Short mmCIF file of C-alpha atoms in Angstrom, two decimals:
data_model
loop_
_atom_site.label_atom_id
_atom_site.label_comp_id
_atom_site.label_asym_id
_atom_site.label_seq_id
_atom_site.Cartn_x
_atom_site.Cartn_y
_atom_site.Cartn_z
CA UNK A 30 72.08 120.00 176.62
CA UNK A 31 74.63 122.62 178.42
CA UNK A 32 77.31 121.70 175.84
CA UNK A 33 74.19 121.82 172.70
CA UNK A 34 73.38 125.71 174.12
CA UNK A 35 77.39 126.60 173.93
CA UNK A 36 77.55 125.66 170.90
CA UNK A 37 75.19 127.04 169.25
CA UNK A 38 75.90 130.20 171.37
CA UNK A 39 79.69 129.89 169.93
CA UNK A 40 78.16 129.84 166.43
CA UNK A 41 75.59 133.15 167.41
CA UNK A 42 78.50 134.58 168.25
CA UNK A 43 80.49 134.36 164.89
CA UNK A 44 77.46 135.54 163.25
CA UNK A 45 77.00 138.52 165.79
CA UNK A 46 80.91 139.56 165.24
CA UNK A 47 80.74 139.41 161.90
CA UNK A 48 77.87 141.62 161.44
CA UNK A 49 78.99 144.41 163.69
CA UNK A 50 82.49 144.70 162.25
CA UNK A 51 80.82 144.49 158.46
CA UNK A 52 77.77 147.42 159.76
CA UNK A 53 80.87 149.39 161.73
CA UNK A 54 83.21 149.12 158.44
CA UNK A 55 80.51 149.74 156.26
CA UNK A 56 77.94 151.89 158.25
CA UNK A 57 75.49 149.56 156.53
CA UNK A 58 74.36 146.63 158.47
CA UNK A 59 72.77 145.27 155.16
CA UNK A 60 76.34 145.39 152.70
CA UNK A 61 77.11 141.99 153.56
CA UNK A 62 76.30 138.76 152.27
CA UNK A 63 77.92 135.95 153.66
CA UNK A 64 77.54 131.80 153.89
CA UNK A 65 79.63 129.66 154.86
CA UNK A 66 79.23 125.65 155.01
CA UNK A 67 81.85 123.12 157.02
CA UNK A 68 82.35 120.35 154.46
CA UNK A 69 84.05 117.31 155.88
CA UNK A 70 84.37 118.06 159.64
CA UNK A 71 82.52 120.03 162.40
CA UNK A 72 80.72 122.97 162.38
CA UNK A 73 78.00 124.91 161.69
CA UNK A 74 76.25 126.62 159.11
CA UNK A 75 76.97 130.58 159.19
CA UNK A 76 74.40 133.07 157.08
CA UNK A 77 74.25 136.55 156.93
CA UNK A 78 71.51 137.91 154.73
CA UNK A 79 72.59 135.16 152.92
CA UNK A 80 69.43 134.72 150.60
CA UNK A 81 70.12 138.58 148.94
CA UNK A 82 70.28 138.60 146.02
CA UNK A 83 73.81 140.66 145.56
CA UNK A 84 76.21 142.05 142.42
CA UNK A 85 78.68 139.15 142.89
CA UNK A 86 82.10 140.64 140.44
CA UNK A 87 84.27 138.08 139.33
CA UNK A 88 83.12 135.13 141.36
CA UNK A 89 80.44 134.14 138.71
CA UNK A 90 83.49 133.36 137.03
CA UNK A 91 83.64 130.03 139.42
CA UNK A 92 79.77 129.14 137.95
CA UNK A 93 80.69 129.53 134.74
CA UNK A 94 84.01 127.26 135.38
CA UNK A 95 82.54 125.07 136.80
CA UNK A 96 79.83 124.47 134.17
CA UNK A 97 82.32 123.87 131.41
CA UNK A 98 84.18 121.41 133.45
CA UNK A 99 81.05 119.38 133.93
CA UNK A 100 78.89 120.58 130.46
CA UNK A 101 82.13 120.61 128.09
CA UNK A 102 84.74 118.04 130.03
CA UNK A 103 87.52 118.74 131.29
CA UNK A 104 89.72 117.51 128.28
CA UNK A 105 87.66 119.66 125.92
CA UNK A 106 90.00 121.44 123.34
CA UNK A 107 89.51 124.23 120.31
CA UNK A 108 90.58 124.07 117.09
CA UNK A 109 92.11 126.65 114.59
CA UNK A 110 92.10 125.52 111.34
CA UNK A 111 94.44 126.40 108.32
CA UNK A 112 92.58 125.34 104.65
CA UNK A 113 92.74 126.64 101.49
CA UNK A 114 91.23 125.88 97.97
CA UNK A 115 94.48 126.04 96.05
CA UNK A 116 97.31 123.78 95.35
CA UNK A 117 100.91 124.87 96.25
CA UNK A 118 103.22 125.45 93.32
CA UNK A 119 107.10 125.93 93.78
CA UNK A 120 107.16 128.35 96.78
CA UNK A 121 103.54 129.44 96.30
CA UNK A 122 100.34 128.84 98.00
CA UNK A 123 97.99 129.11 94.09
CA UNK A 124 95.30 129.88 96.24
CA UNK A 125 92.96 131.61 98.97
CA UNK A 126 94.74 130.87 102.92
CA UNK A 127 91.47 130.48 104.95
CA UNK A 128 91.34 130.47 108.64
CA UNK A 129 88.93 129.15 110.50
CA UNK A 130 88.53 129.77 114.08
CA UNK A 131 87.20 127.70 116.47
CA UNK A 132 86.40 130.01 119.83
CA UNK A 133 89.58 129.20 121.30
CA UNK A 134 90.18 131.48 124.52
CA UNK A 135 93.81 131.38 124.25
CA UNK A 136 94.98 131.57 120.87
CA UNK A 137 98.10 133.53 121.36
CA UNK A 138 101.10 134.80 119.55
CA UNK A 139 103.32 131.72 120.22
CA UNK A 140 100.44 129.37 118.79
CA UNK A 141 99.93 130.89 115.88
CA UNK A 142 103.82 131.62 115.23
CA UNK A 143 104.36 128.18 115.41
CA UNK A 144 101.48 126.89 113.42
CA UNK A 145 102.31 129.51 110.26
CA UNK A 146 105.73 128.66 110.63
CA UNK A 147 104.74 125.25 109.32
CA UNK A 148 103.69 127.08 105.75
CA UNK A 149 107.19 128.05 105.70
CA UNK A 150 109.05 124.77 106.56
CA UNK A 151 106.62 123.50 103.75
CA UNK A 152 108.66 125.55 101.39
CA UNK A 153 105.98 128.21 100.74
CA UNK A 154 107.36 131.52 100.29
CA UNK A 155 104.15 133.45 99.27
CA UNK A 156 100.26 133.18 98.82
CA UNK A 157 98.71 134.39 95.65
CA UNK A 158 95.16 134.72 96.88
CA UNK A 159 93.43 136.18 99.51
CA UNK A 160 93.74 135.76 103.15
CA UNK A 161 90.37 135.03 104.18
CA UNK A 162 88.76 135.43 108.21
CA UNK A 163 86.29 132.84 109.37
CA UNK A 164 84.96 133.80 112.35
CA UNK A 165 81.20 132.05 112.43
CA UNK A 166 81.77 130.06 114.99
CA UNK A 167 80.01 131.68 117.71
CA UNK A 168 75.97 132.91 116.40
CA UNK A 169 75.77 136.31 118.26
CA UNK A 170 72.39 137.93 117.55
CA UNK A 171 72.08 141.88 118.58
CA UNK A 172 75.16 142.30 119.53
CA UNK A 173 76.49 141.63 123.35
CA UNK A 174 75.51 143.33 126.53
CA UNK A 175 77.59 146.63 127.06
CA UNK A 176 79.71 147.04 130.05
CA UNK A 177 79.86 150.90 131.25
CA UNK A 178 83.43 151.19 132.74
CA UNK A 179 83.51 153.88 135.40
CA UNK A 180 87.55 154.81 134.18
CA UNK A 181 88.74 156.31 131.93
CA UNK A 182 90.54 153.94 129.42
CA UNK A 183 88.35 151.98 127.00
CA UNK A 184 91.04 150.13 125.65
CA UNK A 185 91.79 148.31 129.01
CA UNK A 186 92.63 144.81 128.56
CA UNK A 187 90.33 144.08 131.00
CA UNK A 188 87.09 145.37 128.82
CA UNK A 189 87.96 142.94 125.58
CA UNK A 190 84.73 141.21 124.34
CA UNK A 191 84.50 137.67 123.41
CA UNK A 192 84.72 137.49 119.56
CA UNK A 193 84.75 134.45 116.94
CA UNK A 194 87.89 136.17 115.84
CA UNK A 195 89.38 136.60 119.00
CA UNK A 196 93.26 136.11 118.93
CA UNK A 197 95.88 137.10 121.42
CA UNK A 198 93.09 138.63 123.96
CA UNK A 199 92.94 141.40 121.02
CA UNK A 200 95.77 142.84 122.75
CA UNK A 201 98.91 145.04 121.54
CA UNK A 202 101.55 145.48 124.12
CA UNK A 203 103.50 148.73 123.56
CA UNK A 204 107.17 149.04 125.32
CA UNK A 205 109.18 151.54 125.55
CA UNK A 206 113.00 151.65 126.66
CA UNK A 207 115.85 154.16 127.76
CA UNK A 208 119.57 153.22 126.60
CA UNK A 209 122.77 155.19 125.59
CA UNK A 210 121.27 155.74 122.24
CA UNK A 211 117.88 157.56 123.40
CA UNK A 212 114.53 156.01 123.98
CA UNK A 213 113.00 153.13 121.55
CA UNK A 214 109.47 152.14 121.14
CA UNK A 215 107.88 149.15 119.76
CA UNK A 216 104.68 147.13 119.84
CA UNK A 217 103.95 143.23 120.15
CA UNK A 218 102.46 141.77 118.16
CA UNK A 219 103.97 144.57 115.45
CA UNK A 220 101.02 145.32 113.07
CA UNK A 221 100.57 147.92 110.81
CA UNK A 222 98.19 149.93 111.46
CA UNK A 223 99.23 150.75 114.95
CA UNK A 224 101.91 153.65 115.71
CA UNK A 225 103.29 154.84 118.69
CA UNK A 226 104.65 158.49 118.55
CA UNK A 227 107.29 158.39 121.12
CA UNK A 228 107.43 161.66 123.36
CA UNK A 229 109.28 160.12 126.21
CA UNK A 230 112.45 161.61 127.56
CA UNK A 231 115.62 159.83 128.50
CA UNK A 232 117.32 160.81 131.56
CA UNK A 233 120.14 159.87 133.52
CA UNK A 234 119.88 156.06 135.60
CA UNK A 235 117.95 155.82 138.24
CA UNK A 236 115.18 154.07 139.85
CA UNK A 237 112.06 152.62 137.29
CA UNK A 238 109.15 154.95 137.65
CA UNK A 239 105.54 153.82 138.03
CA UNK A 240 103.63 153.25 135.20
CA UNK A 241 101.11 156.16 136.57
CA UNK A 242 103.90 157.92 135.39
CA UNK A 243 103.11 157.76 131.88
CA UNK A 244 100.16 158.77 129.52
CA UNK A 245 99.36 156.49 126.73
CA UNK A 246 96.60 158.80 124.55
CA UNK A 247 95.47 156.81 121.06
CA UNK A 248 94.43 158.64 118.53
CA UNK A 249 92.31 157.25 115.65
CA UNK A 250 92.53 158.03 112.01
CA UNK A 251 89.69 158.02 109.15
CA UNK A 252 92.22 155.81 107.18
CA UNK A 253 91.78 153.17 110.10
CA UNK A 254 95.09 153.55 111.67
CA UNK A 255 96.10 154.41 115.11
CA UNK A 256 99.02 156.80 116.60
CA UNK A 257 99.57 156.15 120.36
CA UNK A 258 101.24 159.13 121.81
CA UNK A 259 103.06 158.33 125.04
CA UNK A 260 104.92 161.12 127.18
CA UNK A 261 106.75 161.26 130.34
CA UNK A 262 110.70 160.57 131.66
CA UNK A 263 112.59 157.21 131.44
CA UNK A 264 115.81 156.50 133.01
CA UNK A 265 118.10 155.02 131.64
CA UNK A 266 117.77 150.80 131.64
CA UNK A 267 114.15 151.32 132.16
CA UNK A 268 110.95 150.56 130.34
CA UNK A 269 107.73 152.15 129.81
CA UNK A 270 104.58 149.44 129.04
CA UNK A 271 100.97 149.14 128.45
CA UNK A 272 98.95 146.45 126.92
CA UNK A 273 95.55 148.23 125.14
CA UNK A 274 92.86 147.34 122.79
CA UNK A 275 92.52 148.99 120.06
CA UNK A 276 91.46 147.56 116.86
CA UNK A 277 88.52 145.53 116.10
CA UNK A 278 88.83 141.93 116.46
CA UNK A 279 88.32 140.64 113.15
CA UNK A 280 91.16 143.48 111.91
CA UNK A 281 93.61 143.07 114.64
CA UNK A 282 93.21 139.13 113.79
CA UNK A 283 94.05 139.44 110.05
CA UNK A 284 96.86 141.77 111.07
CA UNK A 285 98.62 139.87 113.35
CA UNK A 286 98.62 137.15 110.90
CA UNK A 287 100.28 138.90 108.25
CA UNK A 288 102.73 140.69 110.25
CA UNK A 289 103.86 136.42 111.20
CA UNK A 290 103.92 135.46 108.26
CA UNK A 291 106.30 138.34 107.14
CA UNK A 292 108.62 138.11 110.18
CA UNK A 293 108.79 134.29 109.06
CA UNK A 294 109.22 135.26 105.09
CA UNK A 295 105.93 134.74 103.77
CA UNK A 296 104.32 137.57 101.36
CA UNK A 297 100.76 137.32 100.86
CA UNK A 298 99.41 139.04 97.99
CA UNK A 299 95.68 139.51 98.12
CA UNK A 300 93.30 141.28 100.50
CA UNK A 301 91.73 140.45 103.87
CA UNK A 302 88.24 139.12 103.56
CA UNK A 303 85.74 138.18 105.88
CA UNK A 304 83.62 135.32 105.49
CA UNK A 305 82.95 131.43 105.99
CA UNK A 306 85.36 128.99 104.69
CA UNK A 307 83.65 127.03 101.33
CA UNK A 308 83.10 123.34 102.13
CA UNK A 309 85.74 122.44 99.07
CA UNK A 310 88.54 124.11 100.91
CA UNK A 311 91.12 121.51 102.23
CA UNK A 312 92.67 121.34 105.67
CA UNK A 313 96.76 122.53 105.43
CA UNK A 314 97.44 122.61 108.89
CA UNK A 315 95.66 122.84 112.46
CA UNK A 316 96.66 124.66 116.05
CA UNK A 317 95.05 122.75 118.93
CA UNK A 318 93.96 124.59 122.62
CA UNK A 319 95.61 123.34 125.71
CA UNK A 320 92.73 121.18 127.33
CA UNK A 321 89.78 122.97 128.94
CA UNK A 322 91.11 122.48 132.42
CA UNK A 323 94.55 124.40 131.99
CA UNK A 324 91.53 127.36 130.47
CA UNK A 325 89.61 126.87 133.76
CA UNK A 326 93.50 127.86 135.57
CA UNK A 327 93.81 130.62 133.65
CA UNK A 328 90.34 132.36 134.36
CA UNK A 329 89.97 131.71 137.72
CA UNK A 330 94.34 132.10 138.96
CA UNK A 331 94.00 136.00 137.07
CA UNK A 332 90.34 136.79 136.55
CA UNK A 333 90.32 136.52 132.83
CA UNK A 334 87.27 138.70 132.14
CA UNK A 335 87.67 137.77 128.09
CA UNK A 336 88.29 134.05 128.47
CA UNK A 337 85.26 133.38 130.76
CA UNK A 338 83.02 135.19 128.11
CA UNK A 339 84.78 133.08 125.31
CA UNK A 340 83.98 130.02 127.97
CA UNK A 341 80.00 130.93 128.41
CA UNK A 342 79.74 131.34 124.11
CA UNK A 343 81.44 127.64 123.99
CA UNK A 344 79.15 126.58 125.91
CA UNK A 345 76.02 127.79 124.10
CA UNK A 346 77.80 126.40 120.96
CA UNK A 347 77.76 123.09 121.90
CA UNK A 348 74.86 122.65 123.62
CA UNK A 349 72.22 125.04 121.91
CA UNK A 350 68.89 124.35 120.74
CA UNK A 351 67.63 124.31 116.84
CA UNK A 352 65.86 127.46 117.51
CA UNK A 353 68.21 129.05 119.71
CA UNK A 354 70.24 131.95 117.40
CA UNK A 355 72.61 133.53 120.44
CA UNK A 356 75.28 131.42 121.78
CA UNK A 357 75.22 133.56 124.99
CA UNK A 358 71.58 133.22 125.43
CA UNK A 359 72.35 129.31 124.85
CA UNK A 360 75.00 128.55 127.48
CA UNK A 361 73.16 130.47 129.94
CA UNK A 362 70.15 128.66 129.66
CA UNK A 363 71.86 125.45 129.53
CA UNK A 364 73.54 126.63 132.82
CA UNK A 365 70.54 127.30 134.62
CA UNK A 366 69.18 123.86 133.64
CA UNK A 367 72.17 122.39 134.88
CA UNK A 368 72.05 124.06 138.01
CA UNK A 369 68.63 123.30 138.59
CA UNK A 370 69.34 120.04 137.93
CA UNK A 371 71.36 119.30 140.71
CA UNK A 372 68.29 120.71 142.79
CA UNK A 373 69.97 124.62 143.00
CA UNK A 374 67.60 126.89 143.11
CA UNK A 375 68.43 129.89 140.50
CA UNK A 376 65.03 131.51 141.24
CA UNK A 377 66.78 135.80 140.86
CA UNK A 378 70.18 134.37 139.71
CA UNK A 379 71.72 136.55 136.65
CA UNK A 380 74.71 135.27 134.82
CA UNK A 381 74.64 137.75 131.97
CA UNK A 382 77.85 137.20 130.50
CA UNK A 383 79.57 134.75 132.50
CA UNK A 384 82.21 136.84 133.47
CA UNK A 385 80.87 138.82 136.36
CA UNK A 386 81.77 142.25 134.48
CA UNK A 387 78.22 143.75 134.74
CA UNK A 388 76.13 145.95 136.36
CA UNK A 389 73.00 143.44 135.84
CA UNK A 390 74.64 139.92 137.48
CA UNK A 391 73.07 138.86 140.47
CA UNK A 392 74.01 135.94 142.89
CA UNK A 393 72.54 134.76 146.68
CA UNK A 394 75.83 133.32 148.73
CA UNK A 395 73.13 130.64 149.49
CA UNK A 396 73.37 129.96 145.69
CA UNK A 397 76.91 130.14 145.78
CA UNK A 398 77.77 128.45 148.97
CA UNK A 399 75.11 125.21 147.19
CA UNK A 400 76.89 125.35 144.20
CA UNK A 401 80.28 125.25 146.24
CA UNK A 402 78.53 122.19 147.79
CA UNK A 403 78.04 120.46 144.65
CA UNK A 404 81.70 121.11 143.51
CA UNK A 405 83.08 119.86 146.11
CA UNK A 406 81.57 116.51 145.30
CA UNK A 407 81.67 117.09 141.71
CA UNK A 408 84.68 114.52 139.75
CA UNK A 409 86.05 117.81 139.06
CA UNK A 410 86.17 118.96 142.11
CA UNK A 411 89.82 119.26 141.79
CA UNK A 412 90.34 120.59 138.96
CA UNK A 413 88.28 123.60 139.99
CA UNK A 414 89.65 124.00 143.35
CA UNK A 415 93.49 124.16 141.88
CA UNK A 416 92.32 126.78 139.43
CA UNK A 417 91.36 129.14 142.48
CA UNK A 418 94.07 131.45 143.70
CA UNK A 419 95.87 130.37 147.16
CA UNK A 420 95.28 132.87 149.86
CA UNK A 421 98.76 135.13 150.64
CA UNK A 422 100.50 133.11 147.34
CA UNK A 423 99.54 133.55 144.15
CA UNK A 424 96.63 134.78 141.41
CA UNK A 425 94.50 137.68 142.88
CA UNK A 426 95.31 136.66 146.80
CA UNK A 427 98.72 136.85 146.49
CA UNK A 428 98.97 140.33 148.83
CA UNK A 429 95.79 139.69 150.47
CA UNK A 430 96.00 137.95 154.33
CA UNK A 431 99.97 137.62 154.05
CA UNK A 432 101.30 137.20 157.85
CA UNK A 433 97.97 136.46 159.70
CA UNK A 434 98.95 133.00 159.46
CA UNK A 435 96.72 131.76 156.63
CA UNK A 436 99.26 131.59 153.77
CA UNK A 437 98.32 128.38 151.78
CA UNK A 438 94.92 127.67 153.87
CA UNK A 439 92.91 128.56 151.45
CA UNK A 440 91.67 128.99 147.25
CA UNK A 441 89.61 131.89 147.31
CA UNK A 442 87.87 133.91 143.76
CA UNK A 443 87.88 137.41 144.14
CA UNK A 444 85.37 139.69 142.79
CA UNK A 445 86.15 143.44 142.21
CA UNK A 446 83.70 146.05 140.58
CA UNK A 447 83.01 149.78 141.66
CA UNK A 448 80.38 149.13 144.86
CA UNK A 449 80.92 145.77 144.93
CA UNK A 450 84.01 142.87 146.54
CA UNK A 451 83.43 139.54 146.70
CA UNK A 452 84.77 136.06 147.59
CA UNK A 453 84.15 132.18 147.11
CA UNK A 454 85.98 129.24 147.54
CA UNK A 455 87.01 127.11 149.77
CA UNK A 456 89.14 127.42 153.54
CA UNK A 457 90.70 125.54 156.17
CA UNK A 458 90.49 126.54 159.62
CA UNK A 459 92.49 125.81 162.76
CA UNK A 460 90.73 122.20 163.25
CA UNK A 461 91.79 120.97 160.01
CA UNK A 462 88.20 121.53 158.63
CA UNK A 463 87.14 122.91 155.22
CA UNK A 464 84.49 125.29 154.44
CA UNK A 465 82.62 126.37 151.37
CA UNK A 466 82.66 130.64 151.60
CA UNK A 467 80.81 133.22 149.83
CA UNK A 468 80.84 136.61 150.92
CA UNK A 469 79.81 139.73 149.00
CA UNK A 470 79.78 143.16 149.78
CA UNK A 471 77.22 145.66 147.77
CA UNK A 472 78.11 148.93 149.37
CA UNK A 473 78.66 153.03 147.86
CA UNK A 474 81.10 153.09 148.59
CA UNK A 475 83.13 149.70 149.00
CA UNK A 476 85.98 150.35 149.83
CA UNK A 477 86.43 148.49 152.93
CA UNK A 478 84.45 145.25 151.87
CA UNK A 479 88.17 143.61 151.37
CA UNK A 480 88.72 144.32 154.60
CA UNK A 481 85.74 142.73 155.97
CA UNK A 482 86.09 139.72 153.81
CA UNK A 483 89.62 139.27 154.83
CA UNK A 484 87.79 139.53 158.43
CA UNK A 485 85.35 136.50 157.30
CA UNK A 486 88.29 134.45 156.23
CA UNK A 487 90.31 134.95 159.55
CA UNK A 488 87.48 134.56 161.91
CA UNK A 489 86.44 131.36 160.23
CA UNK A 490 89.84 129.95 160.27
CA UNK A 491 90.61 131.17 164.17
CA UNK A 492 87.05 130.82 165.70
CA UNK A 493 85.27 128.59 163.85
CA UNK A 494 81.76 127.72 164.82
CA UNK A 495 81.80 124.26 166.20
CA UNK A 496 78.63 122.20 166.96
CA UNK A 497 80.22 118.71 168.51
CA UNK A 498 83.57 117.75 170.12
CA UNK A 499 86.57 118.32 167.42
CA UNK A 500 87.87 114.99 165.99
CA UNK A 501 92.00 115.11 165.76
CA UNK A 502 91.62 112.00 162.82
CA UNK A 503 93.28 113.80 159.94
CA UNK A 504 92.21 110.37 158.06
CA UNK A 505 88.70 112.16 158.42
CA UNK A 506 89.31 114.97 157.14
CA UNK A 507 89.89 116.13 153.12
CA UNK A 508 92.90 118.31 152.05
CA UNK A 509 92.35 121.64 149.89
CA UNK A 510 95.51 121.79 148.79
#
């Protein structure tokens, strides 16, 4: 009984830390939401006000991950599809080129250079008709909900929406560089409609500046082009970048693939039109997604906010109802069924858009450490776990922890919004013993909550609370990495 009372005294004693350092950090002895569960070794259970309901940031992306895996498969894949109701002639397409998009997360530049280049090796030198959008894929009805960004740049990569048309994360990356001839500016992908008014200064070599040190300011026309003034000093050797949004899906879609099909020699002659592709058009070629796993790396490693949207609408696309019309509406209530399901209970759970980028989403860490739970067991268990970034190396923890001696003991989400830091995942600590963590920190302001979550992580892993005698059989434990 003497050893029973010291260890359950060891465990009071984790929780009683915890707390003070989170209510001394914080001056709020209610900002912290923390459980933690020992999975395949000893230990026990550790809750602080673990059944509030809290803004969770970017770990909901590991919910809506981990949903696909299991709802969609892991070897799910999306299709972009290349028809048109023509014939080719000589070196011409007699015809409409009609793309059809399938949701795909990723469809980036290299994809669709390599599919188009395919019209070319075909011999096709130019398209009479039309090039012609499909982007019904996803059924969106309203609209989606709106994200108020506290900065001041709109056209953050960060804030692109999910879209049927969504190509290249709707993203134009504008570079500019210092040499003996003056300073040169360009944009990737190059599209038409999008100028950059160069105001930078050359100036003699030295070291790179910061890109703080350099205004990008876009200024829209009524003819629906854009002139991106950018200012500032570049030595020579140096570069000057910044990725923004700044067309509409649909347009930055159709413009991207003309400008590919002109660097690769193919004219299209018609307009840009927007609409579904007829039944009696005929397949001329197909790009195919990397498999939904390699998606689920993506997310999780960098915090895609744009990807995990695109994941939640896939969802609801595959698995809606007759009478459901909103694919977001779909895959979230196919989630919660899910969940509930496996006997979670989502009772105050918000996904909203699967992304965590929202004022509205709302987790428990009891929710998040169950779900953890279930992952853990899940036959995708791995596949999730090597998605989440690996504390002091890579992804989002790559600076966070390094020298406390936890490099590599650990794949840990982050979660980052204005009041608001957040982790999940799992840890090792000193015994060889994994744990299933959620900690979130709802504070104005929060600007220490990674410091008390990096706390969490280290005290876990250095004075873990133990309930029995430590086994040394590494054959019973299970590795993280």
């Amino acid at each position: 009984m003497a050893q029973e009372g010291s260890n359950f005294a060891n465990a009071r004693l984790w929780t009683s830390e915890i707390r003070a350092y989170a209510e001394k950090s914080l001056n709020n002895d209610e900002a912290l939401s923390v459980a933690a569960v020992p999975l395949n070794g000893p230990g026990i259970e550790q809750y602080v006000n673990a059944d509030q309901l809290m803004s969770p940031g970017s770990i909901m992306k590991l919910v809506t991950t981990y949903a696909a895996l299991e709802l969609l498969g892991p070897t799910h894949h999306w299709n972009t599809d290349f028809l048109t109701d023509g014939d080719m002639v000589g070196d011409t397409l007699e015809g409409d080129l009609y793309v059809r998009f399938g949701g795909d997360p990723k469809l980036n530049l290299e994809r669709l250079w390599s599919t188009l280049r395919e019209l070319k090796d075909m011999g096709i030198r130019q398209i009479a008709g039309d090039l012609v959008l499909d982007g019904s894929h996803f059924r969106i009805d309203g609209g989606l909900p709106v994200f108020h960004d506290n900065g001041n740049n709109p056209y953050a990569p960060f804030l692109v929406e999910p879209s049927g048309y969504l190509t290249n994360f709707n993203l134009l990356h504008m570079q500019v560089r210092a040499d003996e001839r003056g300073t040169q500016a360009w944009t990737t992908p190059n599209l038409s409609e999008v100028t950059i008014d160069n105001r930078i200064t050359a100036v003699a070599e030295g070291p790179c500046p910061s890109r703080k040190n350099f205004k990008w300011q876009p200024v829209f026309h009524g003819d629906q082009k854009v002139t991106v003034k950018v200012t500032g000093e570049l030595p020579q050797g140096c570069r000057a970048t910044s990725y923004m949004s700044l067309l509409p899906h649909d347009r930055y879609s159709a413009s991207t693939i003309r400008s590919l099909l002109s660097e690769l020699g193919v004219a299209i002659r018609g307009v840009n039109r927007f609409e579904k592709t007829p039944e009696h058009a005929h397949l001329v070629m197909r790009t195919t997604s990397p498999d939904l796993v390699t998606m689920v790396r993506d997310i999780n490693k960098w915090s895609s906010n744009v990807m995990a949207r695109q994941m939640l609408l896939s969802i609801g696309s595959k698995l809606h109802k007759d009478d459901e019309r909103d694919d977001r509406v779909a895959g979230i209530r196919a989630i919660y069924e899910w969940l509930e399901e496996k006997g979670i209970n989502t009772n105050g759970m918000v996904i909203d858009n699967g992304a965590g980028l929202t004022r509205h989403g709302r987790l428990s860490a009891r929710q998040g450490a169950l779900i953890l739970q279930h992952a853990w067991e899940s036959p995708y268990a791995s596949d999730l776990m090597t998605s989440m970034p690996i504390i002091a190396m890579d992804g989002t923890m790559a600076r966070r922890l390094r020298n406390t001696g936890l490099r590599g003991e650990g794949r840990i989400k982050t979660g980052y919004l204005q009041d608001v830091r957040s982790i999940a995942g799992f840890t090792r600590d000193e015994n060889n013993t994994t744990w299933a963590i959620v900690g979130m920190v709802n504070n104005d302001p929060a600007w220490n909550g990674q410091a008390v979550l990096d706390k969490v992580l280290h005290s876990l892993h250095y004075k873990p609370p133990t309930a029995t005698t430590l086994s040394q059989s590494k054959a019973a434990n299970r590795s993280i990495q």
